[in-house]
Amino acid sequence: MTSCHSIRPLLPARAEELTVFESRSRADHVAACARCATEAAAYSRLGHALAVMANLEVDPADGTLERVLVAIGRRRTGVTDPRLLAAAGSAGALVATVVVARAVRHRRQAGPPARPAPRPRRLRIPHLPVPTPALARAK
Amino acid sequence: MEVDRELVEAAQAGDRWALEELVRRTHRSVYTCALRLVGNPDDAADVTQDVYLRVVRKLGGFRHEAAFSTWLNRVTTNVAMSTLKRRTRRFAVEGAAVPADTRDPAPEPAERAEAVALARRLEGLVAGLPEGQRQVLVLRDIYGQSTEEVANAMGLTPGAVKVRLFRARERLKAELESAEGGQVVALAGRRRATGRRS
């Protein structure tokens, strides 16, 4: 028979956590050793009680639910199905294309852009010969 | 936590009422799981809120391949683990807050009553485990995640998960026996005292 010392690490394990060999060794040992059988039964009882804990619920502090509802209300996109989101995206792109196309057509139909308003005319000063000392000397 | 498929599908289709109903039905369970993992009521409330924000984003991707509760537990685990990684170790958590009062939403058949009573006693003992051991035990033994899932969620190797799990179960069993032994002794003492008086 396998020793208690070598079986002890296998006692807390669940059946599915053991290899076939480990499982058989444990079963054989527990069948013949009252002390290890008691230990195995205690672990089994503990395992069942821990599994039951999954169904026990704790009431959160007051206001937790309301806080969650407000938070998701702010973040909620409404539709979360990716197929619907893809369809909505395609529809949005189509609408944007139509809007841009209409704007371009409207600009073309309106003709060339209006000329800018003429600047106020500046007085033109006729080019007059200015007598210089060198010219005067030549004359 | 009972959730109808129709309710989930309605929430997926963007029905606001269905989404809120989904939150109402599941928030206690999410909070409880978060509290067991992070060990602090304030952090558990934050995790609960973050879980539902993630649920709103990811619900469209839920394909009903697993039960909704299983999916929600995984989301809770991931959010709780991210929170713990972000959380600075302002206080060394050696033993979490003990949930004040747990309740069993399912009716209690007679054979279940003993397991439920034991589970209630265990709540405090689980909360008293060291953080690493507690998280592994909560995910594996309470919420039934596989060793690999626990390892992924916690960033550990499966071997490390098994070691922690072994230590947590061993410690919990010892503490449970000690607590029950203490109870028996206390009861016996009270009986003796009552006997003397009468």
Coordinates of C-alpha atoms in Angstrom, one line a residue:
Chain A
M1 CA 0.0 0.0 0.0
T2 CA 1.2 3.6 -0.8
S3 CA 2.3 5.5 2.3
C4 CA 0.1 8.2 3.9
H5 CA 3.0 10.7 3.3
S6 CA 2.8 10.2 -0.5
I7 CA -1.0 10.3 -0.7
R8 CA -1.4 13.4 1.5
P9 CA -0.8 15.9 -1.3
L10 CA -3.5 14.2 -3.4
L11 CA -6.2 14.4 -0.7
P12 CA -7.3 18.0 -1.3
A13 CA -7.4 17.6 -5.1
R14 CA -10.6 17.1 -7.0
A15 CA -11.0 14.0 -9.1
E16 CA -10.5 15.9 -12.4
E17 CA -7.3 17.4 -11.2
L18 CA -5.6 14.0 -10.8
T19 CA -4.1 11.7 -13.4
V20 CA -5.7 8.2 -13.7
F21 CA -2.7 6.8 -11.8
E22 CA -3.0 9.3 -9.0
S23 CA -6.7 8.9 -8.8
R24 CA -6.4 5.1 -8.5
S25 CA -3.6 5.4 -5.9
R26 CA -5.7 7.7 -3.8
A27 CA -8.8 5.5 -4.0
D28 CA -6.8 2.4 -3.0
H29 CA -5.1 4.1 -0.1
V30 CA -8.3 5.7 1.2
A31 CA -10.1 2.4 1.1
A32 CA -7.5 0.9 3.4
C33 CA -6.6 3.9 5.7
A34 CA -9.2 5.2 8.1
R35 CA -7.2 8.4 8.9
C36 CA -6.8 9.4 5.2
A37 CA -10.4 8.4 4.5
T38 CA -11.5 10.9 7.2
E39 CA -9.3 13.6 5.7
A40 CA -10.6 12.9 2.2
A41 CA -14.2 13.1 3.4
A42 CA -13.4 16.5 5.1
Y43 CA -12.0 17.8 1.8
S44 CA -15.0 16.5 -0.1
R45 CA -17.4 18.3 2.4
L46 CA -15.4 21.4 2.0
G47 CA -15.6 21.2 -1.8
H48 CA -19.4 20.9 -1.7
A49 CA -19.8 23.8 0.6
L50 CA -17.5 26.0 -1.5
A51 CA -19.5 25.2 -4.6
V52 CA -22.7 26.2 -2.7
M53 CA -21.1 29.6 -2.0
A54 CA -21.4 30.5 -5.7
N55 CA -25.2 30.8 -5.1
L56 CA -24.9 32.9 -1.9
E57 CA -25.2 36.6 -2.6
V58 CA -24.1 39.7 -0.7
D59 CA -26.3 42.8 -0.8
P60 CA -24.1 45.7 -2.0
A61 CA -24.1 49.1 -0.3
D62 CA -27.2 51.2 -0.9
G63 CA -26.9 53.2 -4.1
T64 CA -24.6 50.7 -5.9
L65 CA -27.3 49.6 -8.4
E66 CA -28.4 53.2 -9.1
R67 CA -24.8 54.2 -9.7
V68 CA -24.3 51.3 -12.2
L69 CA -27.5 52.2 -14.0
V70 CA -26.5 55.9 -14.3
A71 CA -23.1 54.9 -15.5
I72 CA -24.4 52.6 -18.2
G73 CA -27.1 55.1 -19.2
R74 CA -24.3 57.6 -19.9
R75 CA -22.1 55.1 -21.8
R76 CA -24.8 53.1 -23.6
T77 CA -24.7 53.2 -27.4
G78 CA -28.1 51.7 -27.7
V79 CA -27.3 49.1 -30.2
T80 CA -24.5 46.7 -29.4
D81 CA -25.0 44.0 -32.0
P82 CA -22.0 44.2 -34.4
R83 CA -24.1 43.4 -37.4
L84 CA -26.5 46.3 -36.6
L85 CA -23.5 48.6 -35.9
A86 CA -22.0 47.6 -39.3
A87 CA -25.3 48.3 -41.0
A88 CA -25.6 51.7 -39.2
G89 CA -22.0 52.5 -40.2
S90 CA -22.7 51.8 -43.9
A91 CA -25.9 53.8 -43.8
G92 CA -24.0 56.7 -42.2
A93 CA -21.3 56.6 -44.9
L94 CA -24.0 56.5 -47.6
V95 CA -25.7 59.6 -46.1
A96 CA -22.4 61.4 -45.8
T97 CA -21.6 60.6 -49.5
V98 CA -25.0 61.9 -50.7
V99 CA -24.6 65.1 -48.6
V100 CA -21.1 65.8 -50.0
A101 CA -22.2 65.0 -53.6
R102 CA -25.2 67.4 -53.3
A103 CA -23.0 70.2 -51.9
V104 CA -20.5 69.8 -54.8
R105 CA -23.4 69.8 -57.4
H106 CA -24.9 72.9 -55.8
R107 CA -21.6 74.8 -56.0
R108 CA -21.2 73.8 -59.7
Q109 CA -24.7 75.0 -60.6
A110 CA -24.2 78.4 -58.9
G111 CA -21.5 79.3 -61.5
P112 CA -18.1 80.8 -61.0
P113 CA -17.5 82.6 -57.7
A114 CA -18.3 86.3 -57.6
R115 CA -15.5 88.7 -58.4
P116 CA -14.0 90.5 -55.4
A117 CA -15.1 94.1 -55.1
P118 CA -12.7 96.5 -57.0
R119 CA -10.2 98.3 -54.9
P120 CA -10.6 102.1 -54.7
R121 CA -8.6 103.6 -57.6
R122 CA -5.4 105.3 -56.7
L123 CA -4.6 108.6 -58.4
R124 CA -2.0 108.1 -61.1
I125 CA 0.7 110.6 -61.1
P126 CA 2.2 111.2 -64.7
H127 CA 5.8 110.5 -65.0
L128 CA 7.4 114.0 -65.2
P129 CA 11.1 114.5 -66.0
V130 CA 12.8 115.9 -63.0
P131 CA 15.7 118.2 -63.8
T132 CA 18.9 117.1 -62.3
P133 CA 22.1 119.2 -61.9
A134 CA 23.9 117.0 -64.5
L135 CA 21.2 117.6 -67.1
A136 CA 21.2 121.3 -66.5
R137 CA 24.9 121.4 -66.9
A138 CA 24.7 119.6 -70.3
K139 CA 22.1 122.0 -71.6
Chain B
M1 CA -28.5 34.1 -10.9
E2 CA -31.2 33.2 -13.3
V3 CA -31.2 35.1 -16.6
D4 CA -33.4 34.2 -19.6
R5 CA -31.9 34.0 -23.0
E6 CA -34.7 36.3 -24.3
L7 CA -33.7 39.0 -21.9
V8 CA -30.1 38.9 -23.0
E9 CA -31.1 38.9 -26.6
A10 CA -33.4 41.9 -26.1
A11 CA -30.5 43.7 -24.3
Q12 CA -28.2 42.8 -27.2
A13 CA -30.7 44.3 -29.6
G14 CA -30.6 47.6 -27.8
D15 CA -33.7 47.3 -25.5
R16 CA -32.9 49.7 -22.7
W17 CA -35.4 48.1 -20.3
A18 CA -33.9 44.7 -20.9
L19 CA -30.4 45.9 -20.2
E20 CA -31.5 47.5 -16.9
E21 CA -33.4 44.4 -15.9
L22 CA -30.3 42.3 -16.7
V23 CA -28.3 44.6 -14.3
R24 CA -31.0 44.4 -11.6
R25 CA -31.0 40.6 -11.7
T26 CA -27.3 40.1 -11.8
H27 CA -25.7 42.9 -9.8
R28 CA -25.7 41.2 -6.4
S29 CA -24.0 38.1 -7.9
V30 CA -21.4 40.3 -9.7
Y31 CA -20.8 42.4 -6.5
T32 CA -20.4 39.2 -4.4
C33 CA -17.8 37.7 -6.8
A34 CA -16.0 41.1 -6.9
L35 CA -16.0 41.3 -3.1
R36 CA -14.6 37.8 -2.7
L37 CA -11.8 38.6 -5.2
V38 CA -10.8 42.2 -4.3
G39 CA -11.7 41.9 -0.6
N40 CA -12.9 45.4 -0.1
P41 CA -16.5 46.7 -0.4
D42 CA -15.5 50.0 -2.0
D43 CA -13.3 48.4 -4.7
A44 CA -16.0 45.7 -5.2
A45 CA -18.6 48.5 -6.0
D46 CA -16.1 50.1 -8.4
V47 CA -15.5 46.7 -10.0
T48 CA -19.3 46.1 -10.3
Q49 CA -19.7 49.4 -12.2
D50 CA -16.7 48.6 -14.5
V51 CA -18.1 45.2 -15.2
Y52 CA -21.4 46.5 -16.5
L53 CA -19.6 49.2 -18.6
R54 CA -17.6 46.4 -20.2
V55 CA -20.8 44.3 -20.5
V56 CA -22.5 47.2 -22.5
R57 CA -19.5 47.3 -24.8
K58 CA -19.1 43.5 -25.3
L59 CA -22.6 42.2 -25.0
G60 CA -23.0 42.2 -28.8
G61 CA -20.1 39.7 -29.0
F62 CA -21.8 37.3 -26.6
R63 CA -22.9 34.3 -28.7
H64 CA -24.7 32.2 -26.1
E65 CA -22.1 29.4 -26.4
A66 CA -21.8 29.4 -22.6
A67 CA -24.3 30.4 -20.0
F68 CA -24.7 34.2 -19.5
S69 CA -23.7 33.8 -15.9
T70 CA -20.5 32.0 -16.8
W71 CA -19.6 34.8 -19.3
L72 CA -20.5 37.4 -16.7
N73 CA -18.3 35.7 -14.1
R74 CA -15.4 35.8 -16.5
V75 CA -15.9 39.5 -17.2
T76 CA -16.0 40.1 -13.5
T77 CA -12.8 38.1 -12.9
N78 CA -11.0 40.0 -15.6
V79 CA -12.1 43.4 -14.4
A80 CA -11.3 42.5 -10.7
M81 CA -7.9 41.3 -11.7
S82 CA -7.2 44.5 -13.7
T83 CA -8.3 46.5 -10.7
L84 CA -6.0 44.6 -8.4
K85 CA -3.1 45.1 -10.7
R86 CA -3.8 48.9 -10.9
R87 CA -4.4 49.2 -7.2
T88 CA -1.4 50.4 -5.3
R89 CA -0.6 48.4 -2.2
R90 CA -1.6 51.2 0.1
F91 CA -2.7 48.6 2.6
A92 CA -1.4 45.1 2.8
V93 CA -4.5 43.0 2.3
E94 CA -4.0 39.9 4.4
G95 CA -7.5 38.8 4.8
A96 CA -10.4 40.6 3.1
A97 CA -13.6 42.2 4.4
V98 CA -16.0 39.5 5.5
P99 CA -19.3 39.9 3.7
A100 CA -21.8 41.1 6.3
D101 CA -24.6 38.8 5.4
T102 CA -25.0 36.3 2.6
R103 CA -28.3 35.1 1.4
D104 CA -29.3 32.2 -0.7
P105 CA -31.6 33.3 -3.5
A106 CA -32.7 29.7 -4.2
P107 CA -35.1 28.0 -1.9
E108 CA -33.4 25.6 0.5
P109 CA -34.3 22.0 0.3
A110 CA -33.6 20.1 3.5
E111 CA -30.5 18.3 2.2
R112 CA -29.1 21.6 1.0
A113 CA -29.6 23.4 4.3
E114 CA -26.5 21.9 6.0
A115 CA -24.3 22.8 3.0
V116 CA -25.7 26.3 2.9
A117 CA -25.1 26.7 6.7
L118 CA -21.5 25.5 6.2
A119 CA -21.0 27.8 3.2
R120 CA -22.1 30.8 5.3
R121 CA -19.5 29.9 7.9
L122 CA -16.9 29.4 5.3
E123 CA -17.4 32.9 3.9
G124 CA -15.5 34.5 6.8
L125 CA -12.8 31.9 6.7
V126 CA -12.3 32.3 2.9
A127 CA -12.0 36.1 3.4
G128 CA -9.3 35.5 6.0
L129 CA -7.0 33.6 3.5
P130 CA -4.0 35.4 2.1
E131 CA -4.9 37.3 -1.1
G132 CA -3.2 35.0 -3.6
Q133 CA -4.7 31.9 -2.1
R134 CA -8.1 33.4 -1.7
Q135 CA -8.4 34.5 -5.3
V136 CA -7.3 31.1 -6.7
L137 CA -9.8 29.3 -4.4
V138 CA -12.6 31.7 -5.2
L139 CA -12.2 31.3 -8.9
R140 CA -11.5 27.5 -9.0
D141 CA -13.6 26.1 -6.1
I142 CA -16.5 28.6 -5.9
Y143 CA -16.9 29.7 -9.5
G144 CA -15.7 26.5 -11.1
Q145 CA -13.2 28.0 -13.5
S146 CA -10.6 25.6 -14.8
T147 CA -7.0 25.7 -13.6
E148 CA -5.9 27.2 -17.0
E149 CA -8.6 29.9 -16.9
V150 CA -7.5 30.8 -13.4
A151 CA -3.9 30.9 -14.5
N152 CA -4.7 33.1 -17.4
A153 CA -6.8 35.5 -15.3
M154 CA -4.1 35.8 -12.7
G155 CA -1.1 35.8 -14.9
L156 CA 0.3 32.6 -13.2
T157 CA 1.4 29.2 -14.5
P158 CA -1.0 26.3 -14.0
G159 CA 1.6 24.8 -11.6
A160 CA 1.6 27.9 -9.4
V161 CA -2.2 27.9 -9.4
K162 CA -2.2 24.2 -8.2
V163 CA 0.3 25.0 -5.4
R164 CA -1.8 28.0 -4.2
L165 CA -5.0 25.9 -4.4
F166 CA -3.5 23.1 -2.4
R167 CA -2.3 25.5 0.3
A168 CA -5.7 27.3 0.4
R169 CA -7.7 24.1 0.7
E170 CA -5.4 22.7 3.4
R171 CA -5.5 25.9 5.4
L172 CA -9.3 26.3 5.0
K173 CA -9.9 22.8 6.1
A174 CA -7.7 23.2 9.2
E175 CA -9.4 26.5 10.1
L176 CA -12.8 25.0 9.6
E177 CA -12.0 22.1 11.8
S178 CA -10.5 24.5 14.4
A179 CA -13.7 26.7 14.3
E180 CA -16.0 23.7 14.5
G181 CA -14.0 22.2 17.3
G182 CA -14.1 25.6 19.1
Q183 CA -17.9 25.6 18.6
V184 CA -18.3 22.1 20.1
V185 CA -16.1 23.0 23.0
A186 CA -18.0 26.3 23.6
L187 CA -21.4 24.4 23.4
A188 CA -20.2 21.8 25.8
G189 CA -18.9 24.4 28.2
R190 CA -22.3 26.2 28.0
R191 CA -24.1 23.0 28.7
R192 CA -21.9 22.3 31.6
A193 CA -22.5 25.8 33.0
T194 CA -26.2 25.5 32.5
G195 CA -26.2 22.1 34.2
R196 CA -24.4 23.4 37.2
R197 CA -26.9 26.3 37.6
S198 CA -29.9 23.9 37.4

